[in-house]
mmCIF file of C-alpha atoms and ligand atoms in Angstrom:
data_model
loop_
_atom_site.group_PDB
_atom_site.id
_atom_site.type_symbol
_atom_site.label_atom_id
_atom_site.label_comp_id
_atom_site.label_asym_id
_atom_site.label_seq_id
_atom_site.Cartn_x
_atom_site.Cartn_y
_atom_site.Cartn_z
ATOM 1 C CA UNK A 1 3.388 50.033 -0.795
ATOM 2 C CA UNK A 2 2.631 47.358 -3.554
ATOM 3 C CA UNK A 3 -0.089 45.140 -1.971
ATOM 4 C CA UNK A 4 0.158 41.127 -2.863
ATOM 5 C CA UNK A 5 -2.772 38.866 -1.887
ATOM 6 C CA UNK A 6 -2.712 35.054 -2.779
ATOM 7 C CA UNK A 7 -4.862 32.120 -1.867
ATOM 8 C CA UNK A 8 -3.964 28.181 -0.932
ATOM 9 C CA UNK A 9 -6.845 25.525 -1.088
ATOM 10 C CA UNK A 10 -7.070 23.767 2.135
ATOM 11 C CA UNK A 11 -5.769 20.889 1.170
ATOM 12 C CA UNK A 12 -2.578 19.752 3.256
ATOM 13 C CA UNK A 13 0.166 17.757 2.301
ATOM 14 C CA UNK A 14 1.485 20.639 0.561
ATOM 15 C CA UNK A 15 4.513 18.823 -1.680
ATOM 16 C CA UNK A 16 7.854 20.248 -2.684
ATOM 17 C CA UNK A 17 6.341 21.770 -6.063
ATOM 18 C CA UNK A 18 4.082 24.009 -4.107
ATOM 19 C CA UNK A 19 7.223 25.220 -2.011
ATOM 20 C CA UNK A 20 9.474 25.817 -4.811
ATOM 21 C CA UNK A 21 7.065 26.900 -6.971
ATOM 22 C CA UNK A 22 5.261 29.448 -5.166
ATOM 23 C CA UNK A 23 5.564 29.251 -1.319
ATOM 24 C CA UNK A 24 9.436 30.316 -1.639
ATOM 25 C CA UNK A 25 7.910 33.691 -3.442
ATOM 26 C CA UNK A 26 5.370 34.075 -0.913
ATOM 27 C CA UNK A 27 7.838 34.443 1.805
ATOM 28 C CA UNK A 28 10.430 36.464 -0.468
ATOM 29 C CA UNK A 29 7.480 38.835 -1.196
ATOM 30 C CA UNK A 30 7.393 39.978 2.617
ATOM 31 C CA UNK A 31 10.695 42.050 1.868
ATOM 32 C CA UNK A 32 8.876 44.344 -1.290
ATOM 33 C CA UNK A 33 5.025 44.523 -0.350
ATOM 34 C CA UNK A 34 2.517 44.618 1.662
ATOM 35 C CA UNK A 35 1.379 40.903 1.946
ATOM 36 C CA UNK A 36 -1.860 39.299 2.600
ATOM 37 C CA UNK A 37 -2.387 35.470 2.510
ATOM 38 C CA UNK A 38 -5.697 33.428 3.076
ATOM 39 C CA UNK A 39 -6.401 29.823 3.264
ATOM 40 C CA UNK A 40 -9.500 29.576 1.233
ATOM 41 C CA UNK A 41 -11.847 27.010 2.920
ATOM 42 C CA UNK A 42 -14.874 28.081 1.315
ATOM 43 C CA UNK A 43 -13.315 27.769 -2.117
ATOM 44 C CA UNK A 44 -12.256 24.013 -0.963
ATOM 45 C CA UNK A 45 -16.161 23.316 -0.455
ATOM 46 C CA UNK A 46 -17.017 23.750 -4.228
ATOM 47 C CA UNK A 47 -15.070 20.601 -5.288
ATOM 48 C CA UNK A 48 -17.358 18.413 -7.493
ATOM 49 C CA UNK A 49 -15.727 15.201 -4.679
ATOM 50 C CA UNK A 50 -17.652 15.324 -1.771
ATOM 51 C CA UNK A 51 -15.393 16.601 1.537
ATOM 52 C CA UNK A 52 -15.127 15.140 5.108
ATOM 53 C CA UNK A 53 -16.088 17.956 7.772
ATOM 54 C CA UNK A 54 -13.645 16.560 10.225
ATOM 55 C CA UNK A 55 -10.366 16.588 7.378
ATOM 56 C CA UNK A 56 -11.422 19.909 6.342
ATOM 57 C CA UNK A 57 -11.152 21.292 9.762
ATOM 58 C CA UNK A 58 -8.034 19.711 10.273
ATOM 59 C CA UNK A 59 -6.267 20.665 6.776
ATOM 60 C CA UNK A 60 -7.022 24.108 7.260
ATOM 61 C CA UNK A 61 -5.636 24.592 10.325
ATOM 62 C CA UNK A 62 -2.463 22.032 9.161
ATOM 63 C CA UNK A 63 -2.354 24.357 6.100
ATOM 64 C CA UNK A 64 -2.157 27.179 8.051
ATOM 65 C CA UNK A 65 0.672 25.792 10.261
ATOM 66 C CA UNK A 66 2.528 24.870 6.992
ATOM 67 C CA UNK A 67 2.700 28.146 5.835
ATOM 68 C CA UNK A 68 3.572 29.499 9.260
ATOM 69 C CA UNK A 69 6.383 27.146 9.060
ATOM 70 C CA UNK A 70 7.694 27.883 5.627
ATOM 71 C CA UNK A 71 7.982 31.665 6.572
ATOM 72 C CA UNK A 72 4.929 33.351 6.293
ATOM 73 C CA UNK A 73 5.367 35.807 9.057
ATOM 74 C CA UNK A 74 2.337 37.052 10.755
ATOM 75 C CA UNK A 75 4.285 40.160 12.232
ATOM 76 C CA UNK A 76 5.164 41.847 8.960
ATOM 77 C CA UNK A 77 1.565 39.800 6.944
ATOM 78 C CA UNK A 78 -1.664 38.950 7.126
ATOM 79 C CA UNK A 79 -2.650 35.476 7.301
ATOM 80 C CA UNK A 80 -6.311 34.301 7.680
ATOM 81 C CA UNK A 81 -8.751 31.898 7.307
ATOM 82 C CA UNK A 82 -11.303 33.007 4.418
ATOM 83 C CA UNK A 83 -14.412 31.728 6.078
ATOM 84 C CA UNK A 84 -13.557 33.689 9.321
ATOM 85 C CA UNK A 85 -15.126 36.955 7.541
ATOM 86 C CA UNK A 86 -18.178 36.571 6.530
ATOM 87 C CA UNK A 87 -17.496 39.879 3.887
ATOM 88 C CA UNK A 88 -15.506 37.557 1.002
ATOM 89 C CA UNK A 89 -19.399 35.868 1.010
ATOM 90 C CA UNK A 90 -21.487 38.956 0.963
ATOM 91 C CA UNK A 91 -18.903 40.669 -1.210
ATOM 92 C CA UNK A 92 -19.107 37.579 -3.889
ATOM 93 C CA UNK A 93 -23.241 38.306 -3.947
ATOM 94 C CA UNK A 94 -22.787 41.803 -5.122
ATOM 95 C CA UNK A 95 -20.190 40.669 -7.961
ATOM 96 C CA UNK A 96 -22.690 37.860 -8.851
ATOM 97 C CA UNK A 97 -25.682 40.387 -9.847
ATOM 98 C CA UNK A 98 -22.471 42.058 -12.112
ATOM 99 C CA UNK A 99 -21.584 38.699 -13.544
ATOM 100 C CA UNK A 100 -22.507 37.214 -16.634
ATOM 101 C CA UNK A 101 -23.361 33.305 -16.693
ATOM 102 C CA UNK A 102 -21.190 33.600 -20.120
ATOM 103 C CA UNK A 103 -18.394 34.867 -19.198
ATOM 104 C CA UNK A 104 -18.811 32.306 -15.752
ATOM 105 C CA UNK A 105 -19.292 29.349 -18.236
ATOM 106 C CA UNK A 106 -16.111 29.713 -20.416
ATOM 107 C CA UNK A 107 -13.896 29.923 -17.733
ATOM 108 C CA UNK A 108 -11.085 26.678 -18.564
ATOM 109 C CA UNK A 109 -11.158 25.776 -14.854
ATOM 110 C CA UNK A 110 -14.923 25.222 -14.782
ATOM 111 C CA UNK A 111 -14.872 23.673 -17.787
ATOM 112 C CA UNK A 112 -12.687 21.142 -16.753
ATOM 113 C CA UNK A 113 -14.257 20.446 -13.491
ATOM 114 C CA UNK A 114 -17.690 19.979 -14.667
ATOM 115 C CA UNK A 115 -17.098 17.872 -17.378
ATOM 116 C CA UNK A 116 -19.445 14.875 -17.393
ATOM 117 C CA UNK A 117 -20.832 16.184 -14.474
ATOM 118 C CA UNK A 118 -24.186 17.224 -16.408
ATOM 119 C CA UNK A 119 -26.627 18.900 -14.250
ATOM 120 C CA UNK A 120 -25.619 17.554 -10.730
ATOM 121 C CA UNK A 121 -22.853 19.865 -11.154
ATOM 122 C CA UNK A 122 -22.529 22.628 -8.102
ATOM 123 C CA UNK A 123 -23.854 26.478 -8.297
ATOM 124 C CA UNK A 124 -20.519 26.727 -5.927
ATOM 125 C CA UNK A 125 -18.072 25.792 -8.654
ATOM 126 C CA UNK A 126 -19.807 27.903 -11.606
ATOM 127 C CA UNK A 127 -19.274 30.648 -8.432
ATOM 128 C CA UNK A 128 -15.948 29.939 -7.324
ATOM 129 C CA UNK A 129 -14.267 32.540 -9.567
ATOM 130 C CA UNK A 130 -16.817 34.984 -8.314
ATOM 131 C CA UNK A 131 -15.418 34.266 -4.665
ATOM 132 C CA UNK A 132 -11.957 34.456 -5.840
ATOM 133 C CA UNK A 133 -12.679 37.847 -7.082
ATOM 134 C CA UNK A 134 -14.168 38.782 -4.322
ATOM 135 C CA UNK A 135 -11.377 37.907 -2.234
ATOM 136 C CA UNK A 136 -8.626 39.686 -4.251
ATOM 137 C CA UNK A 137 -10.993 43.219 -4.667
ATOM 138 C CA UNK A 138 -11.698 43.520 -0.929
ATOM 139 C CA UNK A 139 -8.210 43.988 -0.271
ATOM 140 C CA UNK A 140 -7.027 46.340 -2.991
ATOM 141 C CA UNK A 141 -4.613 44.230 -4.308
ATOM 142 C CA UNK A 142 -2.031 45.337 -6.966
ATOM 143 C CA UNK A 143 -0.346 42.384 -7.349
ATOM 144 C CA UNK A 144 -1.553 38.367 -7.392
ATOM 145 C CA UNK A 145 1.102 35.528 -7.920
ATOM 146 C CA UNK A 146 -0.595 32.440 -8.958
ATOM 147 C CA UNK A 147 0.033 29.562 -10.930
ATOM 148 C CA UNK A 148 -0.393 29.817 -15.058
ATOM 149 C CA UNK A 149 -3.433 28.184 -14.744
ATOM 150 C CA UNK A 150 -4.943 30.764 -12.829
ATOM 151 C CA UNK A 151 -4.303 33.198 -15.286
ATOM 152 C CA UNK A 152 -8.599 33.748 -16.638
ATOM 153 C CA UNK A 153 -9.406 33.998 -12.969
ATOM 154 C CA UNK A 154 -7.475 37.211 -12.422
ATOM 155 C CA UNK A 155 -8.773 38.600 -15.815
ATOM 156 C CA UNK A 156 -12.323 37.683 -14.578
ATOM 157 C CA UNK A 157 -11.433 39.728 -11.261
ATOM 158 C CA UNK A 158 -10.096 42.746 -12.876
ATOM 159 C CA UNK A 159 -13.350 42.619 -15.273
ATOM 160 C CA UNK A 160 -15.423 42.337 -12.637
ATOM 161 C CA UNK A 161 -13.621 45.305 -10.787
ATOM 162 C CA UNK A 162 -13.965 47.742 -13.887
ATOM 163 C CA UNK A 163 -18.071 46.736 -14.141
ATOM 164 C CA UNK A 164 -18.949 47.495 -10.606
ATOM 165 C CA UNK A 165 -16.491 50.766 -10.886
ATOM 166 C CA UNK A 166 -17.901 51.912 -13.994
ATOM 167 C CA UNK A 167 -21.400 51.202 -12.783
ATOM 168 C CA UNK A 168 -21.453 52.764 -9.311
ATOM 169 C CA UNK A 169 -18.263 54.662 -8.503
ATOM 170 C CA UNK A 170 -14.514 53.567 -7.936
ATOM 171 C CA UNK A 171 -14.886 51.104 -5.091
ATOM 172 C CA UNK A 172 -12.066 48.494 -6.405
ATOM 173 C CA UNK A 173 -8.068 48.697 -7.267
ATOM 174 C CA UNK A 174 -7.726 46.444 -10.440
ATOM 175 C CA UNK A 175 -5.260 43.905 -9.792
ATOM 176 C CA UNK A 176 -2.958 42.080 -11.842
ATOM 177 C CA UNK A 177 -1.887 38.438 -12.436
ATOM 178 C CA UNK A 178 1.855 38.009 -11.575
ATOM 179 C CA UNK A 179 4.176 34.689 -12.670
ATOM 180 C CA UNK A 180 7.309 35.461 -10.849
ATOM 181 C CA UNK A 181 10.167 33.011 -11.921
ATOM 182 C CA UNK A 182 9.926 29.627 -9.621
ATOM 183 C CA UNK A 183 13.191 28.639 -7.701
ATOM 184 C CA UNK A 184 12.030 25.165 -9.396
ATOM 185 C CA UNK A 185 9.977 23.263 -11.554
ATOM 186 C CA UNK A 186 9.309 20.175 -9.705
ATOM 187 C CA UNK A 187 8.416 17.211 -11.921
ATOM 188 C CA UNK A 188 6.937 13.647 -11.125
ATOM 189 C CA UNK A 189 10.000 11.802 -9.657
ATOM 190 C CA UNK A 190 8.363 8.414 -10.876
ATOM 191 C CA UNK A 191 7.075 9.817 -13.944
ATOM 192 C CA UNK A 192 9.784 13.157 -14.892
ATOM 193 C CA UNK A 193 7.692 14.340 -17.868
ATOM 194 C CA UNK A 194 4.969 15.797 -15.645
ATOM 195 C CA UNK A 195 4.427 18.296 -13.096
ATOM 196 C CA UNK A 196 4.663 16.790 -9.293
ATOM 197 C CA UNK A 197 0.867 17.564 -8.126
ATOM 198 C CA UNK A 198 -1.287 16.423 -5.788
ATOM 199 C CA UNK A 199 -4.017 15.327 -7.963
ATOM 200 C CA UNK A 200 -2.624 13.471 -10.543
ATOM 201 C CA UNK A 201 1.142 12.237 -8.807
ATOM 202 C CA UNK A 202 1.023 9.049 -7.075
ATOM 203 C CA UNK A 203 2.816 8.842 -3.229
ATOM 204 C CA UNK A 204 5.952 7.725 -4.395
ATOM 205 C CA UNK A 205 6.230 10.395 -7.516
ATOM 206 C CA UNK A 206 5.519 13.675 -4.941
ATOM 207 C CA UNK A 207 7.913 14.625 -1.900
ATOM 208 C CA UNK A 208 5.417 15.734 0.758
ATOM 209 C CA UNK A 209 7.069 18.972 2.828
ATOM 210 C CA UNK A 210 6.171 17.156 6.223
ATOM 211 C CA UNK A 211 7.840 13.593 4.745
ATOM 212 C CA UNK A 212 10.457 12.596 7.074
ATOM 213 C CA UNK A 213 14.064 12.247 6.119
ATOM 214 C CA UNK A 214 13.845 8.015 5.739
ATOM 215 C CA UNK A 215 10.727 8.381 3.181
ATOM 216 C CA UNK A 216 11.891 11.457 1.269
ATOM 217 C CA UNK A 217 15.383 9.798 0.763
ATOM 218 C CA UNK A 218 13.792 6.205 -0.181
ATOM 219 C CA UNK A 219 11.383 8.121 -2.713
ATOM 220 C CA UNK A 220 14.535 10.271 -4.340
ATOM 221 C CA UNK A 221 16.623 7.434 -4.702
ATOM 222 C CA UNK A 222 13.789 5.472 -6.554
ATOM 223 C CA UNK A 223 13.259 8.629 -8.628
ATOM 224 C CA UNK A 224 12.619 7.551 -12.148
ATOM 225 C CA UNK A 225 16.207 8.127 -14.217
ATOM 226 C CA UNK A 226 17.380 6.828 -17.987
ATOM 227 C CA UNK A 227 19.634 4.171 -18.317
ATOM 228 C CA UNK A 228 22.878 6.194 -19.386
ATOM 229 C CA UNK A 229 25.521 7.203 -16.351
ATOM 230 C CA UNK A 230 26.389 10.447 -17.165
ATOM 231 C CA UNK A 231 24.927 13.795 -15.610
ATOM 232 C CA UNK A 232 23.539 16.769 -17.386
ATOM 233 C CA UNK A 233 20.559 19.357 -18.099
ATOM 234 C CA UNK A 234 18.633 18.041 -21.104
ATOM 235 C CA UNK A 235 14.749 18.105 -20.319
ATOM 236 C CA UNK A 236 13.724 16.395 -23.269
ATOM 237 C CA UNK A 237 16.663 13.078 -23.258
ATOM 238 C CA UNK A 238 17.051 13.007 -19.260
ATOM 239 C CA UNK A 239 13.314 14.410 -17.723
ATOM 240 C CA UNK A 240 14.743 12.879 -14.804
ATOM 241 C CA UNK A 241 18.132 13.691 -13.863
ATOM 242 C CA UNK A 242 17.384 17.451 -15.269
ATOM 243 C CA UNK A 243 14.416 17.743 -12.819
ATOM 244 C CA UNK A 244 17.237 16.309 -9.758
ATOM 245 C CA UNK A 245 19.375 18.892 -11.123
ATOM 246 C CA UNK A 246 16.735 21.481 -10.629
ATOM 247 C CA UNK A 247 15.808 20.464 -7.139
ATOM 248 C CA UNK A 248 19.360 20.599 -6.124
ATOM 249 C CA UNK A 249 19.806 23.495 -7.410
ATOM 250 C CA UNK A 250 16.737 25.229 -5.629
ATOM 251 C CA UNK A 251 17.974 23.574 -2.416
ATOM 252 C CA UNK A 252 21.363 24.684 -2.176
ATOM 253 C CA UNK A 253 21.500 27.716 -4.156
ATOM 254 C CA UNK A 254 23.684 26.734 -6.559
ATOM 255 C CA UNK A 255 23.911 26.607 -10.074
ATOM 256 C CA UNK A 256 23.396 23.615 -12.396
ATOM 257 C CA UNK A 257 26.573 24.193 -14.214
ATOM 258 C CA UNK A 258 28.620 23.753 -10.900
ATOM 259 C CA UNK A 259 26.362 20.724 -9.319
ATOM 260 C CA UNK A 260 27.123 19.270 -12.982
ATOM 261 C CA UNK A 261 30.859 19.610 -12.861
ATOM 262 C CA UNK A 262 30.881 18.211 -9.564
ATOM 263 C CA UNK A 263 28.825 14.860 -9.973
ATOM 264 C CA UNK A 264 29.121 14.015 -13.539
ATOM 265 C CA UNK A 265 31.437 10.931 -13.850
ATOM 266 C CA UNK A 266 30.616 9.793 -10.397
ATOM 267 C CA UNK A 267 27.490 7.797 -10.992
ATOM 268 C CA UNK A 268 23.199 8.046 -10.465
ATOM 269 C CA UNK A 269 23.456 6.616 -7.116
ATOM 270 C CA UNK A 270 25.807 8.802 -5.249
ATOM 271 C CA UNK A 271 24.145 11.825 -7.201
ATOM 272 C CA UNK A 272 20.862 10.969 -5.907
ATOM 273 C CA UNK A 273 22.119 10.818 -2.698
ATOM 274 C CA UNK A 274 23.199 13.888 -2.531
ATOM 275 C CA UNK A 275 19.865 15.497 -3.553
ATOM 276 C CA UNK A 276 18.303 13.653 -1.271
ATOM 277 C CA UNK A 277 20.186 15.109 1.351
ATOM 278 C CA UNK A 278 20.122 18.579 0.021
ATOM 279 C CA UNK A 279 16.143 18.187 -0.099
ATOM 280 C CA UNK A 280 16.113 16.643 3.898
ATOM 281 C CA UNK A 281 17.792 19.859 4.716
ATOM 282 C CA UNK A 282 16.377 22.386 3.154
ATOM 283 C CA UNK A 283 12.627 20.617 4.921
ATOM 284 C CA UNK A 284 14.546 20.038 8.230
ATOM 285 C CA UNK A 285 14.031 23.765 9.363
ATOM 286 C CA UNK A 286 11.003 23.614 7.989
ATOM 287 C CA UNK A 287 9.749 20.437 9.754
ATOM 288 C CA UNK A 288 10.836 21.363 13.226
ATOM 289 C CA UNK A 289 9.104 24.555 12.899
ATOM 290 C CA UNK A 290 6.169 23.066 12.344
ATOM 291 C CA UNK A 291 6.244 20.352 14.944
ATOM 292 C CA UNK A 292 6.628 23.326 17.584
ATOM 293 C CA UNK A 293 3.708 25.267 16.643
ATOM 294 C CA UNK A 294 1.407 22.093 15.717
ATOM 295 C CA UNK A 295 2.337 21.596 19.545
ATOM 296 C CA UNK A 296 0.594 24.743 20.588
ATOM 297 C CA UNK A 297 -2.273 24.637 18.621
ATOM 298 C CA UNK A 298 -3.736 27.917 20.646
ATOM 299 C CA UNK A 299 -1.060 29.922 19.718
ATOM 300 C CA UNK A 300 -1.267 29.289 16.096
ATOM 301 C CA UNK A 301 -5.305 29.792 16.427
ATOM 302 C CA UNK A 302 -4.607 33.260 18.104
ATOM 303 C CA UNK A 303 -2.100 34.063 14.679
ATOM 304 C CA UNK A 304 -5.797 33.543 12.236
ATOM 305 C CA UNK A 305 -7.705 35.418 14.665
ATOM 306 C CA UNK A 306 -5.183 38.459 15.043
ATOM 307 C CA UNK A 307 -4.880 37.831 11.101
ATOM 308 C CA UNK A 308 -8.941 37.503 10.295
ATOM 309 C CA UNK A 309 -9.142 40.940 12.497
ATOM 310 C CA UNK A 310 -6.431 42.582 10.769
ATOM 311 C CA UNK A 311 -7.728 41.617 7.238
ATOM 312 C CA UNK A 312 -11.268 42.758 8.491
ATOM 313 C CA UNK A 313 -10.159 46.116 9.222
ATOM 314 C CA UNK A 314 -9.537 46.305 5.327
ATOM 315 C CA UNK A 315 -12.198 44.125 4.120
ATOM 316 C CA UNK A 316 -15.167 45.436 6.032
ATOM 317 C CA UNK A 317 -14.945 49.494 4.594
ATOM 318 C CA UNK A 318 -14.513 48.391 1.204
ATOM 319 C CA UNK A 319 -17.795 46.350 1.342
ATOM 320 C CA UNK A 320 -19.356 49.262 3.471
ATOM 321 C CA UNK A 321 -18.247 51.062 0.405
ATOM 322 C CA UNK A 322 -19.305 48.703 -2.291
ATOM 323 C CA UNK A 323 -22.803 48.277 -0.783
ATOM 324 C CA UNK A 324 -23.319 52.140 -0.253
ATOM 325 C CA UNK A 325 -22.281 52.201 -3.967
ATOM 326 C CA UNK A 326 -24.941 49.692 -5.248
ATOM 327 C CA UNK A 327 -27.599 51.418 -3.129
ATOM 328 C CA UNK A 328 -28.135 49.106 -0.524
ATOM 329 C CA UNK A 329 -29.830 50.971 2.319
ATOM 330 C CA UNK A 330 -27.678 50.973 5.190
ATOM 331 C CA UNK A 331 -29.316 50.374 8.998
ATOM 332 C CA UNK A 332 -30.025 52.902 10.817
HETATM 333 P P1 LIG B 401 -1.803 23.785 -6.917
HETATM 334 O O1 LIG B 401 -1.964 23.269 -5.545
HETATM 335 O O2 LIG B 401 -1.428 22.776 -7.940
HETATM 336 O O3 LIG B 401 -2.946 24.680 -7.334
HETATM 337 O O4 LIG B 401 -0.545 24.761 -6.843
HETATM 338 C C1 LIG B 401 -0.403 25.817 -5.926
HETATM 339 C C2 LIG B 401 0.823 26.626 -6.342
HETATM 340 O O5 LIG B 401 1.987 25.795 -6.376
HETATM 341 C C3 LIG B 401 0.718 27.260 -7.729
HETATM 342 O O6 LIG B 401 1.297 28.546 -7.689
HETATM 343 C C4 LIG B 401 1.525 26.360 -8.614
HETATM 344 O O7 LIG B 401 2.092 27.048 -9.702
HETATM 345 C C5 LIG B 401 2.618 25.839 -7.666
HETATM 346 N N1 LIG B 401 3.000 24.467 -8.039
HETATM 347 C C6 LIG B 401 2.220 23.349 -7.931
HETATM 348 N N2 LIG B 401 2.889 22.247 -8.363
HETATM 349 C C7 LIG B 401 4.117 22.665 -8.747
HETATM 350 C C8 LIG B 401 5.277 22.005 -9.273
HETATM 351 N N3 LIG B 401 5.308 20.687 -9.468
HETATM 352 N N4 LIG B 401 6.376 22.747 -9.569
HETATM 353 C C9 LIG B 401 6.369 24.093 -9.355
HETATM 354 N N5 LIG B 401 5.313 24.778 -8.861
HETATM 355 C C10 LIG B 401 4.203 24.088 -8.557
HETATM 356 N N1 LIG B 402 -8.074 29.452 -7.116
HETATM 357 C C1 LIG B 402 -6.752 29.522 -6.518
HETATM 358 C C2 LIG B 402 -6.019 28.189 -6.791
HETATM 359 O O1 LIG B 402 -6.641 27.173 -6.983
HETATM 360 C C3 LIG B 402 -6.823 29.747 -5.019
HETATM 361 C C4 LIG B 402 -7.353 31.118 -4.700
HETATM 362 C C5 LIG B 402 -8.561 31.419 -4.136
HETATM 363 C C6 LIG B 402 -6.676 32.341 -4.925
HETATM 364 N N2 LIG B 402 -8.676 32.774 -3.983
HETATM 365 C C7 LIG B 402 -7.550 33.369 -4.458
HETATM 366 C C8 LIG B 402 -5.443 32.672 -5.493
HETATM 367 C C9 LIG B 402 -7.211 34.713 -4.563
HETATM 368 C C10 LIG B 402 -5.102 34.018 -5.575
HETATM 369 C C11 LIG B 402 -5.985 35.018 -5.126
HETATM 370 O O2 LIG B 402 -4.783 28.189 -6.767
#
């Protein structure tokens, strides 16, 4: 069976771009492949900001919960905590002595992150694509669904797989980068002409998943608009009412064309409405499900350990494998 392995950055308050945008895949994925999903702590750790210990802790176990919640499903996948094996680490130290500060310098990400920085700026970030390798190889992936701008990262993994294979025997399955189509493209709701994201959105622009129903429906019906009445799909004259469109259509199922002929002529107001109520909805489920296992906080800690085993059981021979490879000596 195919294998799939993707990674989330600890950092909570996962927003309705993330769901419709990737999460939704995640859980459709469960029905095709064999799925394995990691909250990648030690990748949150390289961020140029300096991180609170104490909210760390706490997002990645409320990140954990979220995608528990959402569907992940820990009795047909594998979901773990990344700093619960200690092999993504040693794994990333053999793929450092077969990576090239070059090819570690160009990558866009780094590039980006570092900027001004000058010399202050973390060994951990130049690494982080290193770890991301690492944590993709170990597992034999086939298949990776990420976000565009992850796109050099995969490369970099699959480059770094042929090296240490051509070097010292096949150890590593190359993997490959997949886009699969989003249910949505979730823009700004305050500012429609850019992606909703947690770094650059501002509270009122981004639809939290764990928003309750009063908050998400007062930011929808404040969503930014245009200042004609009538409702259809044109991303470049209405950013806004396109990008309701979309949601609505992710959230019900239904296609633009039909949510068009239904609300056009009827006005913003009761339009917005509507998506705001489509949007409580399709979070209700999601919301109750996570209140009940946030409630049992040991149960959902016994899910990452029976997942951090399970994924062990697959990590720990390929490193056995990789290190045997290298030549490392193995104890007696
Ligand atoms: P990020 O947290 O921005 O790295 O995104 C994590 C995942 O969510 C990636 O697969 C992104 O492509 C997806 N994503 C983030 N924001 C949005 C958005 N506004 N619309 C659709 N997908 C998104
Ligand atoms: N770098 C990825 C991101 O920011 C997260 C990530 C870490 C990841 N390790 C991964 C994604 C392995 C896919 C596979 O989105």
């Amino acid at each position: 069976m195919t294998r799939v392995f993707s990674g989330i950055q600890p950092t909570g308050d996962l927003h309705l771009g993330n769901h419709l945008g990737a999460l939704v895949n995640w859980v459709g994925f469960q029905d095709r492949a064999d799925c394995v999903y990691c909250v990648v702590d030690l990748h949150a750790i390289t961020s140029p900001a300096e991180h609170d210990p104490a909210t760390l802790r706490e997002r990645t176990l409320e990140t954990a919960t979220l995608l528990l919640a959402v569907g992940v499903d820990p009795a047909r996948s594998i979901l773990f905590v990344q700093s619960h094996l200690h092999e993504h680490a040693e794994c990333t130290w053999l793929f450092n002595c077969v990576s090239g500060f070059g090819e570690l310098r160009k990558m866009p990400q780094f590039k980006e992150k570092s900027e001004g920085k000058g010399e202050t700026v973390s060994v951990g970030l130049f690494d982080y694509p290193v770890l991301q390798a690492a944590d993709i190889l170990l597992y034999h992936a086939d298949e990776v669904p990420v976000g565009e701008d992850q796109r050099h990262h995969i490369e970099l993994a699959r480059d770094i797989g042929q090296r240490f294979n051509h070097r010292f025997g096949e150890v590593f399955t190359l993997p490959r980068a997949i886009h699969p189509p989003a249910a949505a493209r979730v823009m700004d709701l305050q500012e429609p002409t850019s992606k909703m994201s947690k770094s650059t959105s501002t509270d009122k622009g981004i639809v939290n998943l764990l928003d309750d129903p009063a908050r998400i429906e007062r930011k929808i019906k404040s969503a930014v608009t245009d200042s004609a009445t009538d409702i259809r799909f044109d991303r470049d004259a209405k950013p806004g009412i396109s990008n309701l469109l979309e949601v609505l259509s992710a959230a019900t199922g239904r296609s633009i064309e039909e949510l068009i002929a239904e609300h056009d002529g009827h006005g913003y107001g009761a339009f917005k409405a509507a998506v705001a109520e489509a949007v409580i909805e399709l979070l209700r489920p999601i919301q109750t499900r996570y209140r009940e296992l946030a409630s049992d906080v040991g149960e959902v800690e016994r899910t990452l350990a029976d997942g951090a085993a399970r994924a062990r059981a697959i990590a720990a021979p390929t490193l056995a494998r990789a290190k045997d490879a290298v030549g490392l000596l193995p104890p007696a």
